[in-house]
Coordinates of C-alpha atoms in Angstrom, one line a residue:
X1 CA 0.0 0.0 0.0
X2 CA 1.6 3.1 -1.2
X3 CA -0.3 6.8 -1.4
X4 CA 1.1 10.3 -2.1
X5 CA 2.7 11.8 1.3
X6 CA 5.9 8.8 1.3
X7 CA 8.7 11.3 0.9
X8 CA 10.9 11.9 4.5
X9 CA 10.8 9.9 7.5
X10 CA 7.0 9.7 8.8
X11 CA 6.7 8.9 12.7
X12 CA 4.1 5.9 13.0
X13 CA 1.6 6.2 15.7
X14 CA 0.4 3.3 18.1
X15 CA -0.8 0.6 15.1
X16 CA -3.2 -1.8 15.3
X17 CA -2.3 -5.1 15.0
X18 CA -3.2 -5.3 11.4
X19 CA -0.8 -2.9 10.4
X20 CA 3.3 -2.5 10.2
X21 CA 5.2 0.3 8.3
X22 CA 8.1 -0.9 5.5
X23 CA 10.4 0.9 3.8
X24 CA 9.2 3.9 1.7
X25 CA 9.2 4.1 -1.9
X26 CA 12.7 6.3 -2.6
X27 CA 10.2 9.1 -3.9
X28 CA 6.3 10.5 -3.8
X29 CA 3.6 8.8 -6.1
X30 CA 0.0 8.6 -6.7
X31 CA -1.5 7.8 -9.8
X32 CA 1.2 5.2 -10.6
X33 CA 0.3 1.2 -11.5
X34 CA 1.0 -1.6 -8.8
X35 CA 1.5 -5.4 -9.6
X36 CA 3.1 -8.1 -7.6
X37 CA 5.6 -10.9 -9.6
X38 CA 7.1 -12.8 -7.1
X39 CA 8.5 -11.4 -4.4
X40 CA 8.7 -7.9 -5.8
X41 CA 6.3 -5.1 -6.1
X42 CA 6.6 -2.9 -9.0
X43 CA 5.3 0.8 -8.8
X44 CA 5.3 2.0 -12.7
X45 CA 5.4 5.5 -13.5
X46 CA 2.4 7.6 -11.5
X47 CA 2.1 11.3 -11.1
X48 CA 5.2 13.4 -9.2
X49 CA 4.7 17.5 -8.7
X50 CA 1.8 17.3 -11.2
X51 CA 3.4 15.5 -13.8
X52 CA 3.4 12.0 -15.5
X53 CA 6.5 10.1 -14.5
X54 CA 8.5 7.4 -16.1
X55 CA 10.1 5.6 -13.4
X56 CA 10.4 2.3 -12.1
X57 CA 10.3 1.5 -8.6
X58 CA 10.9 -2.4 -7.4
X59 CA 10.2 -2.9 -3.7
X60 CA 12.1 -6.8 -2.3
X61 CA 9.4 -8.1 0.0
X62 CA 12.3 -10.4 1.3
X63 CA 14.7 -7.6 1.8
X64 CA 12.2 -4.8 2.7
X65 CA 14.2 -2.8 0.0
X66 CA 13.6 -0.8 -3.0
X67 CA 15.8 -0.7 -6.2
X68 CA 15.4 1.1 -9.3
X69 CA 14.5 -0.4 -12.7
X70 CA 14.3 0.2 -16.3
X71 CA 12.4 3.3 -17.2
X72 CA 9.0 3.1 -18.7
X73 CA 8.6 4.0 -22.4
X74 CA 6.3 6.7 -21.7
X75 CA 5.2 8.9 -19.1
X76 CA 2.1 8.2 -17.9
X77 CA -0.5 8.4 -15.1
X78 CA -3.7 6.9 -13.8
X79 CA -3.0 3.8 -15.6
X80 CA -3.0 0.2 -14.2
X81 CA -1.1 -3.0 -14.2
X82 CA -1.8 -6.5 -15.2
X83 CA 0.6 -9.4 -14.8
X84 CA 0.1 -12.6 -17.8
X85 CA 2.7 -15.4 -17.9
X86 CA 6.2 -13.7 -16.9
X87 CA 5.3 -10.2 -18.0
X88 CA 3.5 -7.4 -16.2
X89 CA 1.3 -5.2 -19.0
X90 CA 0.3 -1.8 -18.8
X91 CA -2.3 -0.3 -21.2
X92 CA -2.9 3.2 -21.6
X93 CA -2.9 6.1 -19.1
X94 CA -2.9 9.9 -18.8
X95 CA 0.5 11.7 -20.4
X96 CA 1.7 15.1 -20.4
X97 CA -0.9 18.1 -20.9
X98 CA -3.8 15.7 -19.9
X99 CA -3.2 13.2 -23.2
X100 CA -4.6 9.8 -23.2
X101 CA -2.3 6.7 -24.6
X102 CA -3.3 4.3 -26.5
X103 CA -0.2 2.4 -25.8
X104 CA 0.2 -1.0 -24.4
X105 CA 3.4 -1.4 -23.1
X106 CA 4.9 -4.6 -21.6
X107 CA 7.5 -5.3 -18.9
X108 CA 9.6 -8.0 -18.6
X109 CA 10.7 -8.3 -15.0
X110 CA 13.1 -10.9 -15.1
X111 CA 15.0 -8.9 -17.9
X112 CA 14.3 -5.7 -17.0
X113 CA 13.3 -4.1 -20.2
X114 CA 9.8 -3.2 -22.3
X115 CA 8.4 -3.8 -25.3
X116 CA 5.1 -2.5 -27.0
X117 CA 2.4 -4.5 -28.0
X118 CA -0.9 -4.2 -30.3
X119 CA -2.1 -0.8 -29.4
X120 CA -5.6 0.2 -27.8
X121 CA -8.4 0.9 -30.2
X122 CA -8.8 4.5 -28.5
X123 CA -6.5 6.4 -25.9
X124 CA -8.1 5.0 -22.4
X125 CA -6.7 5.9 -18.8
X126 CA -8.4 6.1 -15.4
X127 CA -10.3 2.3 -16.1
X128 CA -10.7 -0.8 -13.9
X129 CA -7.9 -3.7 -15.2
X130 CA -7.9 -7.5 -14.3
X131 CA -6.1 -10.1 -16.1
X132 CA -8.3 -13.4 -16.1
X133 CA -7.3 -17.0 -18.1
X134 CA -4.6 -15.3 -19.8
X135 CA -6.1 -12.4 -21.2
X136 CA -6.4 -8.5 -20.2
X137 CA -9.9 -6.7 -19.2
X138 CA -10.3 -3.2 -18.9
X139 CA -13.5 -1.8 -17.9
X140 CA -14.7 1.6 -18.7
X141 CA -11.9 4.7 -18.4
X142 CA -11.6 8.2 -19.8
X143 CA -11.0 8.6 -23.0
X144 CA -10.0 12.2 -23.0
X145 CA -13.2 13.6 -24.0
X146 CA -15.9 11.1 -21.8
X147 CA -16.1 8.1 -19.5
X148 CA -16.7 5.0 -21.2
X149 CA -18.8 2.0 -20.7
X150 CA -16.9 -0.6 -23.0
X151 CA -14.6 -3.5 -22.2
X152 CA -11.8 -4.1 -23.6
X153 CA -10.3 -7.6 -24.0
X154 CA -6.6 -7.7 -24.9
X155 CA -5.5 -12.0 -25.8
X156 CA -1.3 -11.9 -25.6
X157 CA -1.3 -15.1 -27.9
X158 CA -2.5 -13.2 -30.9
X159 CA -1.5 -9.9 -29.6
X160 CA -5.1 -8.5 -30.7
X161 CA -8.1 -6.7 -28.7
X162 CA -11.9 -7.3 -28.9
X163 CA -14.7 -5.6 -27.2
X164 CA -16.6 -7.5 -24.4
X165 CA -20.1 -6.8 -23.0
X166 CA -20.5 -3.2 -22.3
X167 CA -20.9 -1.8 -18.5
X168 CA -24.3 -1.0 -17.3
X169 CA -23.6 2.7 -16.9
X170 CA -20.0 4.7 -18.4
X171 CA -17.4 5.2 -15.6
X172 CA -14.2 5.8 -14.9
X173 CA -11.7 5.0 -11.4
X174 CA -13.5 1.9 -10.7
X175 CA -11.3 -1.0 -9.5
X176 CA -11.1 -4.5 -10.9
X177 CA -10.4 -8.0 -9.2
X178 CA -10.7 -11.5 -10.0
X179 CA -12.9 -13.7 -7.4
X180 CA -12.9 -17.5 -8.9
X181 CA -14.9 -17.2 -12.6
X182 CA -15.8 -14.1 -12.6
X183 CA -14.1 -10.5 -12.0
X184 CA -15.9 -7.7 -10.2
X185 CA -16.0 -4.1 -10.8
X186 CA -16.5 -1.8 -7.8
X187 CA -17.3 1.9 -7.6
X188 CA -16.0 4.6 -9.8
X189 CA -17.4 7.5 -11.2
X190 CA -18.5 9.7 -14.0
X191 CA -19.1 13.3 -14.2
X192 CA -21.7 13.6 -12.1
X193 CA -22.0 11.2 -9.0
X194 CA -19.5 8.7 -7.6
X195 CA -20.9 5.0 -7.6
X196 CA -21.6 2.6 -4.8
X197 CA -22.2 -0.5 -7.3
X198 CA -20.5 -3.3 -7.1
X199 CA -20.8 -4.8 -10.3
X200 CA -19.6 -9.0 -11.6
X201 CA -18.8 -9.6 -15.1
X202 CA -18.8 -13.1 -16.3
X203 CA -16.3 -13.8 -18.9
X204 CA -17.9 -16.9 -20.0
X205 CA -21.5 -15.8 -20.5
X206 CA -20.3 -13.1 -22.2
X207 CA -18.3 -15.5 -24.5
X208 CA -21.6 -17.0 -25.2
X209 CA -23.4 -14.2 -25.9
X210 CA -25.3 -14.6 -22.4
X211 CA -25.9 -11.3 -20.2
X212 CA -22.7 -11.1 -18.5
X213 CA -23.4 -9.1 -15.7
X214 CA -24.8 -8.9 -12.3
X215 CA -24.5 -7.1 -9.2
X216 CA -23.5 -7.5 -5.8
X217 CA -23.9 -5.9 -2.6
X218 CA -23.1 -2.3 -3.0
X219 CA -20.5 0.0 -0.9
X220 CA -22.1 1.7 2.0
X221 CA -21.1 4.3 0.1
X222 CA -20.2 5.8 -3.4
X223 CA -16.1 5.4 -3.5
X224 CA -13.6 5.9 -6.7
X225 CA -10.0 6.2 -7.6
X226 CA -9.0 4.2 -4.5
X227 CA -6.4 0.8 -4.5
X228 CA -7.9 -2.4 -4.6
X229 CA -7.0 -6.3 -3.9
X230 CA -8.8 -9.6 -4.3
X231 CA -7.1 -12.0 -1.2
X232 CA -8.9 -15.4 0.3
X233 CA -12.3 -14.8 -1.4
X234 CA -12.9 -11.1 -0.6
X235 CA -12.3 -7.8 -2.1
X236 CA -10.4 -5.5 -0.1
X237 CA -10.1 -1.7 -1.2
X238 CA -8.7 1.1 0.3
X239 CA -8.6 5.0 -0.2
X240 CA -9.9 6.9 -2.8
X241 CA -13.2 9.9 -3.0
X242 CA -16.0 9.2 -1.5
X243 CA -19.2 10.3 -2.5
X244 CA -19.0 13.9 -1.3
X245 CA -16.1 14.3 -3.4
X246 CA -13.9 14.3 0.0
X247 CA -11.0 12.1 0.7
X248 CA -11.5 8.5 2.5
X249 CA -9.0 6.6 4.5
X250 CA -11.3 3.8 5.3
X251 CA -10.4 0.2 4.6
X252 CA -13.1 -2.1 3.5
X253 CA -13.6 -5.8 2.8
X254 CA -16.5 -7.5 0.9
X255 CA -17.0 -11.1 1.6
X256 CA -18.1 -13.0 -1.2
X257 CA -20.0 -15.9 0.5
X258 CA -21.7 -13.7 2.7
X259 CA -22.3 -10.8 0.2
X260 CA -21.3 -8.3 2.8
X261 CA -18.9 -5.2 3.3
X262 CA -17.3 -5.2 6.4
X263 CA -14.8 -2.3 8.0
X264 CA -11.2 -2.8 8.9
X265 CA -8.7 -0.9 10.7
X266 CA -7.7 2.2 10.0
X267 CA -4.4 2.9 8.4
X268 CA -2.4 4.8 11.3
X269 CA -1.4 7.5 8.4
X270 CA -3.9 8.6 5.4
X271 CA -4.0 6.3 2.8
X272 CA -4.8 9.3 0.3
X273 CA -6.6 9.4 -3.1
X274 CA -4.9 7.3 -6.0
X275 CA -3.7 5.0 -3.9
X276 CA -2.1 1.3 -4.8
X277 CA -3.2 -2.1 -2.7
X278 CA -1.1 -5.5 -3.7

């Protein structure tokens, strides 16, 4: 869990038994993509003084160290991270003067460099991402002009996209994770309210041309742009603007068998807007 105030030395208060403090990223990021290989967490690129960055932060669970690592491609922001096979992919996101890429760039982590790979149809950042029996999804996302309501299927193997079953409603920082067969799609917002739903696509009713989606139990409250996990069949999320527009540093689980939301400790320092949970 990373969020925007990690520069300096921060003094922890009395934590709660959930929570420990680790080293701290070698510089400031929100906005940036988070994806576990391994043993190592990679932070990719984010925002830094208002600005899209290109750096490449690797954090050694084993060592409780971070190391630099090959540079991104391109600056960008507000994008996410998927890992398929060996290689951690990273579609689109939010360049300099407010741009949206439509690049898909791909990490290799064992040999530290990037390629490119089949581009987007349309420059997309700000979306939900899971990766799910070898393939990409990415849900919704601003496209530089409006939020979107289209999915986005990226296969590696033929390095093409196709579309999936739209959302039920455009939007744009929702988060994405994968619970057994099917991936769910919480919060997020468009340019006018900030959603509550918590949404389940089903990849293989949509592959039949079945309706695709359901819905699930929804936050107590609207929530988007916050970090998000799937761990031991539940959703964890943390972070991110609540539905007054105002900063939340909640931390809440949804149980899957019990289709409920339940609250967990506080973080003993904001956990900020933009955040990342691995």
């Amino acid at each position: 869990l990373f969020a925007p105030q990690s520069t300096g030395q921060l003094a922890l208060p009395a934590v709660a038994e959930r929570w420990s403090s680790l080293a701290q990223l070698p510089e400031g990021r929100s906005a940036a993509a988070l994806e576990r290989y391994e043993n190592t967490l990679f932070v990719i690129g984010g925002e830094a003084g208002g600005e899209p960055q290109v750096a490449v932060f690797a954090y050694d669970q084993l060592e409780n160290s971070w190391s630099r690592r090959a540079d991104k491609p391109t600056p960008v922001a507000f994008a996410r991270a998927a890992v398929i096979g060996e290689k951690i992919y990273l579609p689109g996101g939010t360049s300099f003067g407010g741009a949206v890429s439509d690049r898909l760039e791909v990490y290799d982590p064992r040999g530290d460099s990037w390629s490119e790979a089949a581009r987007l149809p349309y420059g997309i950042s700000d979306y939900g991402l899971a990766a799910f029996e070898g393939r990409l999804y990415l849900f919704g996302g601003w496209d530089g002009q409006a939020y979107r309501d289209t999915v986005l299927i990226y296969d590696p193997a033929d390095d093409t996209w196709s579309a999936g079953q739209s959302i039920p409603g455009a939007r744009g920082g929702a988060a994405a994770g994968v619970l057994g067969a099917k991936i769910y799609l919480v919060g997020g917002r468009n340019s006018e309210i900030v959603f509550p739903e918590n949404l389940v696509y089903f990849p293989y009713r949509a592959g039949t041309n079945e309706p695709a989606w359901e819905t699930r139990a929804p936050l107590p409250g609207g929530r988007s742009g916050f970090g998000a996990a799937a761990l031991a069949e539940g959703i964890y999320i943390a972070g991110g603007l609540g539905g007054d527009w105002q900063p939340l540093d909640t931390v809440l689980r949804f149980d899957e068998a019990s289709n409920t939301w339940e609250t967990i400790e506080d973080s003993p320092l904001p956990v900020g807007v933009d955040c990342g949970l691995v």
